[in-house]
mmCIF file of C-alpha atoms in Angstrom:
data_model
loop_
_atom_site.group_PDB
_atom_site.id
_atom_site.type_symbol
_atom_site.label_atom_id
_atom_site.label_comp_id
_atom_site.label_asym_id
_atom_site.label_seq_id
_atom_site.Cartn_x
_atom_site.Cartn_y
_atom_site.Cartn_z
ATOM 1 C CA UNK A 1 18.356 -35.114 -13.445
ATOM 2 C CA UNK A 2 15.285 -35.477 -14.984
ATOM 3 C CA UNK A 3 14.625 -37.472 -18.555
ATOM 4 C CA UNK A 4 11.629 -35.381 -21.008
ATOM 5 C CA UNK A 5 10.534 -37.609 -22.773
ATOM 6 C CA UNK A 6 7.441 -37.652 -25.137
ATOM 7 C CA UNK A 7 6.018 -41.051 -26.518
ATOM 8 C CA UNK A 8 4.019 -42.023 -29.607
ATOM 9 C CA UNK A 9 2.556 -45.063 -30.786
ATOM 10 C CA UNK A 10 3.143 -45.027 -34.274
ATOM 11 C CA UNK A 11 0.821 -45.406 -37.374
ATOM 12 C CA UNK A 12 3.386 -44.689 -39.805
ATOM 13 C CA UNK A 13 6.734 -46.147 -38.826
ATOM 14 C CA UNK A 14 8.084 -46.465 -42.055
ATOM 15 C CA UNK A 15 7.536 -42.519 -43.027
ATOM 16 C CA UNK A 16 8.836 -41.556 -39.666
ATOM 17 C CA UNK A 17 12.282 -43.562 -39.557
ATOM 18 C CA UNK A 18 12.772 -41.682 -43.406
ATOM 19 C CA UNK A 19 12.030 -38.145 -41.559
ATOM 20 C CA UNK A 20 14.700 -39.331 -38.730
ATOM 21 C CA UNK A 21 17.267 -40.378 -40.931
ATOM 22 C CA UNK A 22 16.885 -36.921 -43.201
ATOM 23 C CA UNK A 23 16.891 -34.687 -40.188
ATOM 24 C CA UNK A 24 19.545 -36.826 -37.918
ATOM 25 C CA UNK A 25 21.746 -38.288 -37.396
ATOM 26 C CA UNK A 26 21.320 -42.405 -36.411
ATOM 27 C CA UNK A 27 23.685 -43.498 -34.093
ATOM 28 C CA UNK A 28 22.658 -47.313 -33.493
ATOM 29 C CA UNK A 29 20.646 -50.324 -33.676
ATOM 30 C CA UNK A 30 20.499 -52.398 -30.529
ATOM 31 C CA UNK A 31 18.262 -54.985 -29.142
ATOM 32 C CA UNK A 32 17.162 -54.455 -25.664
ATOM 33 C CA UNK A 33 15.838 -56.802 -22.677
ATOM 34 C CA UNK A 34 14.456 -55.285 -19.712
ATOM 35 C CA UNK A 35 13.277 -56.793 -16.246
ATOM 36 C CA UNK A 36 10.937 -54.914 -14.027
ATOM 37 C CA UNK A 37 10.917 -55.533 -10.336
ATOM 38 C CA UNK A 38 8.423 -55.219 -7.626
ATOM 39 C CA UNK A 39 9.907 -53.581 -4.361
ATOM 40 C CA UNK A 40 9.777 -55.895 -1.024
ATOM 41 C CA UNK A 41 7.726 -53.373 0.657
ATOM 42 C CA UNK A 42 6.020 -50.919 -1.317
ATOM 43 C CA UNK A 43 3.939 -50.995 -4.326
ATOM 44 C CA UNK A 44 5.663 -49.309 -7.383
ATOM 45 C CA UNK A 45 2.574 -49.048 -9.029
ATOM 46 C CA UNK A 46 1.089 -47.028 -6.489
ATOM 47 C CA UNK A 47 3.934 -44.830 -6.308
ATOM 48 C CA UNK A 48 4.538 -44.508 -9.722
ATOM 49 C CA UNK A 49 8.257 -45.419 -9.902
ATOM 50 C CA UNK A 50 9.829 -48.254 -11.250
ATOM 51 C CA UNK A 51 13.146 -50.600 -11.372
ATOM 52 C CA UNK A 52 14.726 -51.655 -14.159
ATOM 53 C CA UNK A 53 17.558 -54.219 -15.133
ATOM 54 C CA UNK A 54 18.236 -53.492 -18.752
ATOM 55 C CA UNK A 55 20.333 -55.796 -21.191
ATOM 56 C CA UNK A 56 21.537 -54.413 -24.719
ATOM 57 C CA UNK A 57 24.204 -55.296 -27.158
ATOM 58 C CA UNK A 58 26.565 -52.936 -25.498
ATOM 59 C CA UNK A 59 25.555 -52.381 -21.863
ATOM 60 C CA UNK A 60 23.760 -53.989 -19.034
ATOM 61 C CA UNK A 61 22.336 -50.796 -16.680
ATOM 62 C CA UNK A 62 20.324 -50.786 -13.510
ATOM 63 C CA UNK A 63 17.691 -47.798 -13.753
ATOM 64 C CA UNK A 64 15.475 -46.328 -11.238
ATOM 65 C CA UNK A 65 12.702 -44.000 -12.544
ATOM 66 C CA UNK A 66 10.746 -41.898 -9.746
ATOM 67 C CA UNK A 67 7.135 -40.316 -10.532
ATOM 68 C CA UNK A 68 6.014 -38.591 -13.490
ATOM 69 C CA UNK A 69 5.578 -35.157 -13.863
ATOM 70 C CA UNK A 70 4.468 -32.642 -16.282
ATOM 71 C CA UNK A 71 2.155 -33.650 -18.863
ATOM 72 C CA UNK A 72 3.724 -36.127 -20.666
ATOM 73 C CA UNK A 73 5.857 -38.911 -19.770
ATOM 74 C CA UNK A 74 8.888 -36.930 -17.998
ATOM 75 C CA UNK A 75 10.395 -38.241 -14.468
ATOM 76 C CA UNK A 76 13.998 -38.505 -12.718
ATOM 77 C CA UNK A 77 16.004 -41.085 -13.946
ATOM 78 C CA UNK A 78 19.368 -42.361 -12.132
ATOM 79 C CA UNK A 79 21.158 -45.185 -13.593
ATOM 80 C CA UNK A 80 24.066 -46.983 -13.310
ATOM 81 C CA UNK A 81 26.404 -49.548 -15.324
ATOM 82 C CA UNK A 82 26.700 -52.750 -14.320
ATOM 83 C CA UNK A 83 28.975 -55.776 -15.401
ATOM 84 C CA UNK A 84 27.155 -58.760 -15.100
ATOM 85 C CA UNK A 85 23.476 -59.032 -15.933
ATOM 86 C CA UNK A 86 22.760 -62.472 -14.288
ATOM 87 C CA UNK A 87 24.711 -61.028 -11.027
ATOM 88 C CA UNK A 88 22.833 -57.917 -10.696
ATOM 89 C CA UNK A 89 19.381 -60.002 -10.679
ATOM 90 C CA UNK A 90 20.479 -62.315 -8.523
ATOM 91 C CA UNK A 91 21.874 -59.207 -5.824
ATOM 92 C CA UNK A 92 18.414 -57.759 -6.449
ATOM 93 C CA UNK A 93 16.667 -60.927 -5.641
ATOM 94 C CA UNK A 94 18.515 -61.549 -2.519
ATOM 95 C CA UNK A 95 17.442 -58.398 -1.464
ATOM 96 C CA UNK A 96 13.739 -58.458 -2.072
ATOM 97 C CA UNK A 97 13.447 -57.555 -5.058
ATOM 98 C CA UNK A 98 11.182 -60.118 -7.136
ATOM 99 C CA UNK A 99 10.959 -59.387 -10.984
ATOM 100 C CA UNK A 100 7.248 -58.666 -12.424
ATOM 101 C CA UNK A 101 5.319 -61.195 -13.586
ATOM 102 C CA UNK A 102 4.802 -60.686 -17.591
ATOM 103 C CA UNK A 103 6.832 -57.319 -17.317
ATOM 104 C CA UNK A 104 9.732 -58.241 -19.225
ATOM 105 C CA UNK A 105 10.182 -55.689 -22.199
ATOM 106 C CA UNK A 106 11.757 -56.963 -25.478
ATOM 107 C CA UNK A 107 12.530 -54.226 -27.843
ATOM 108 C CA UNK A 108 15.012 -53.160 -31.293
ATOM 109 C CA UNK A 109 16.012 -49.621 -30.668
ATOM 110 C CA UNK A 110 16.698 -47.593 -33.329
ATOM 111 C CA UNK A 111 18.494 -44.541 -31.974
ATOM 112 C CA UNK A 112 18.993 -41.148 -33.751
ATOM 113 C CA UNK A 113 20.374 -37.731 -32.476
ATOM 114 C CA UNK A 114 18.964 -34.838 -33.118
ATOM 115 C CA UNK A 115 19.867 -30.899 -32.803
ATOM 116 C CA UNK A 116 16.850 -28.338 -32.378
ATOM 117 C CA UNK A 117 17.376 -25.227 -31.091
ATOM 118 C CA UNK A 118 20.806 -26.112 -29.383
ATOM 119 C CA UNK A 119 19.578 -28.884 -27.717
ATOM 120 C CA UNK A 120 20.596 -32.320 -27.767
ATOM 121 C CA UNK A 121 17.559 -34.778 -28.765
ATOM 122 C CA UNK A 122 17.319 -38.434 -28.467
ATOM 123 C CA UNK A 123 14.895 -39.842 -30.573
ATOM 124 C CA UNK A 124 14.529 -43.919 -30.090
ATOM 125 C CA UNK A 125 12.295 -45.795 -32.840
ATOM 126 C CA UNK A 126 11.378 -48.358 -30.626
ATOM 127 C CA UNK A 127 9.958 -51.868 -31.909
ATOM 128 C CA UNK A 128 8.369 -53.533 -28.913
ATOM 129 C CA UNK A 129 7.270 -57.125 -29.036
ATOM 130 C CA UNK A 130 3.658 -57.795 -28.469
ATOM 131 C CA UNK A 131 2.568 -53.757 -28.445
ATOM 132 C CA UNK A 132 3.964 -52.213 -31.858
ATOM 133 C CA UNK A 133 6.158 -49.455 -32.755
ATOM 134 C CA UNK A 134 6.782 -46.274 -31.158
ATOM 135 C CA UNK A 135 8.963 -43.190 -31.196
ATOM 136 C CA UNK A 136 10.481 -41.327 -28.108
ATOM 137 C CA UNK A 137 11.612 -38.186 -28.280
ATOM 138 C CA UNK A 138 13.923 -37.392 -25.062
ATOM 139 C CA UNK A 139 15.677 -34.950 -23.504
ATOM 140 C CA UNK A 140 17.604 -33.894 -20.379
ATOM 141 C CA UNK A 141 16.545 -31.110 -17.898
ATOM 142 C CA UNK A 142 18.561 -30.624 -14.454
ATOM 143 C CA UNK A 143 14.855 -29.513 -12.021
ATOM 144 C CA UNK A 144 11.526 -29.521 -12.977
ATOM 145 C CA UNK A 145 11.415 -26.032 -13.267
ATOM 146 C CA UNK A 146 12.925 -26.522 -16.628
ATOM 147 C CA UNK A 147 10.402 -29.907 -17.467
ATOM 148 C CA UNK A 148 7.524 -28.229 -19.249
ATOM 149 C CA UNK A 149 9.701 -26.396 -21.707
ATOM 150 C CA UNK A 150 11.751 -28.927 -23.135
ATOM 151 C CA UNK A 151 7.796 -30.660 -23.004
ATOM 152 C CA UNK A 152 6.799 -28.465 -25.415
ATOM 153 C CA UNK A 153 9.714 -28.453 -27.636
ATOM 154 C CA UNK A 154 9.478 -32.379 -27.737
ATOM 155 C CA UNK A 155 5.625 -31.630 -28.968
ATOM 156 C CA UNK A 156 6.800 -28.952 -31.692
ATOM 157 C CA UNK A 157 9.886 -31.524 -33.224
ATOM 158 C CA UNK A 158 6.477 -34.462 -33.326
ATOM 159 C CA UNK A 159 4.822 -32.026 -35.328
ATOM 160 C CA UNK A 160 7.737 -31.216 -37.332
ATOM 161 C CA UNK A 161 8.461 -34.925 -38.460
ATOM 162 C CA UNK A 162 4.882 -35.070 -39.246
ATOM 163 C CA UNK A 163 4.410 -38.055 -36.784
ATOM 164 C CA UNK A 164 0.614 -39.696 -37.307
ATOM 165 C CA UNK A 165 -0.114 -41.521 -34.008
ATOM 166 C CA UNK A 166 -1.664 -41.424 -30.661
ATOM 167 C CA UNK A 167 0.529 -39.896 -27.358
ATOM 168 C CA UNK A 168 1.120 -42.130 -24.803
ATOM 169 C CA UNK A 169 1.938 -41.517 -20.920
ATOM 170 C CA UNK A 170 2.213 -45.081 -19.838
ATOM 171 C CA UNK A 171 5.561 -47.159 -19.958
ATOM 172 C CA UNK A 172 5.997 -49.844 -22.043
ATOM 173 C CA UNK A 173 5.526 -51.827 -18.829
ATOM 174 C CA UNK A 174 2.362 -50.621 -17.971
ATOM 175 C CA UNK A 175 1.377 -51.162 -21.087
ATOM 176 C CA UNK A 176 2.736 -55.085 -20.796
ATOM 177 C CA UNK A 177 0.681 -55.368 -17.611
ATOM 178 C CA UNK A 178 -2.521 -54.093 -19.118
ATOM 179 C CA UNK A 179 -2.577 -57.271 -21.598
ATOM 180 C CA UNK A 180 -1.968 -59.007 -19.147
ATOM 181 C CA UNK A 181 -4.961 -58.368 -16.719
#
């Protein structure tokens, strides 16, 4: 399964949570904590994926995130649930798995759902300490045949909310770990 997602850094988050709450529907607020981790014997960077322990108000989910492809900032996505935050670390750090220095993601997550053209549209209005706010727009395609498409109608919903920003491919991660060099 692959997640489509398109990312903005906003200028105008104030206009654009007014757009998302006229044209969808919001289904929560949720603060968010996610842990990176560098594998014990490749580099993630170089290969582009990434490892994720994620802790919300509701959940705690351990997400793996291969390459990108397409143009924007689409890739396969598996995740699972998990009970215990503090146990899943530890597991991971037995294993190898050492978490990133200055790659833990703090975030409030304001999620809406929208309908265009039949399909089901996530859009998160994301307020990430130390790099601003942001809006993804996501959605769900089953092969990558299918990736460019949903692409472009990601693009066309942007332009319909007006959105005034600049595109970004990088994860909020990578964008962590560019401060920080």
């Amino acid at each position: 399964m692959y997640e489509v997602e398109v990312k903005v850094k906003l200028k105008n988050p104030e206009d654009v949570r007014k757009r998302l709450e006229e044209l969808g529907e919001k289904v929560r607020t949720v603060r968010q904590r996610d842990l990176y981790y560098q594998h014990p014997c490749r580099d993630f960077a170089e290969t582009d994926e990434a490892l994720r322990l994620r802790r919300s108000d509701d959940k705690v989910a351990l997400t793996y995130k291969g390459p990108k492809v397409g143009r924007e900032k689409s890739r396969v996505e598996l995740e699972v649930v998990v009970d215990d935050f503090e146990t899943a670390d530890a597991i991971l750090r037995r294993l190898g798995f050492e978490p990133l220095e200055h790659a833990e993601v703090k975030k409030l997550r304001t999620v809406y759902t929208l309908e265009v053209n039949g399909e089901k549209v996530v859009a998160a209005l994301d307020e990430v300490k130390d790099l601003g706010t942001f809006l993804e727009l996501e959605c769900k395609a089953d092969d990558e045949s299918e990736v460019d498409e949903k692409e472009k109608l990601l693009v066309s919903i942007l332009e319909e909310l007006k959105v005034e920003g600049k595109r970004v491919r990088h994860s909020y991660l990578e964008m962590l770990l560019d401060q920080g060099e």
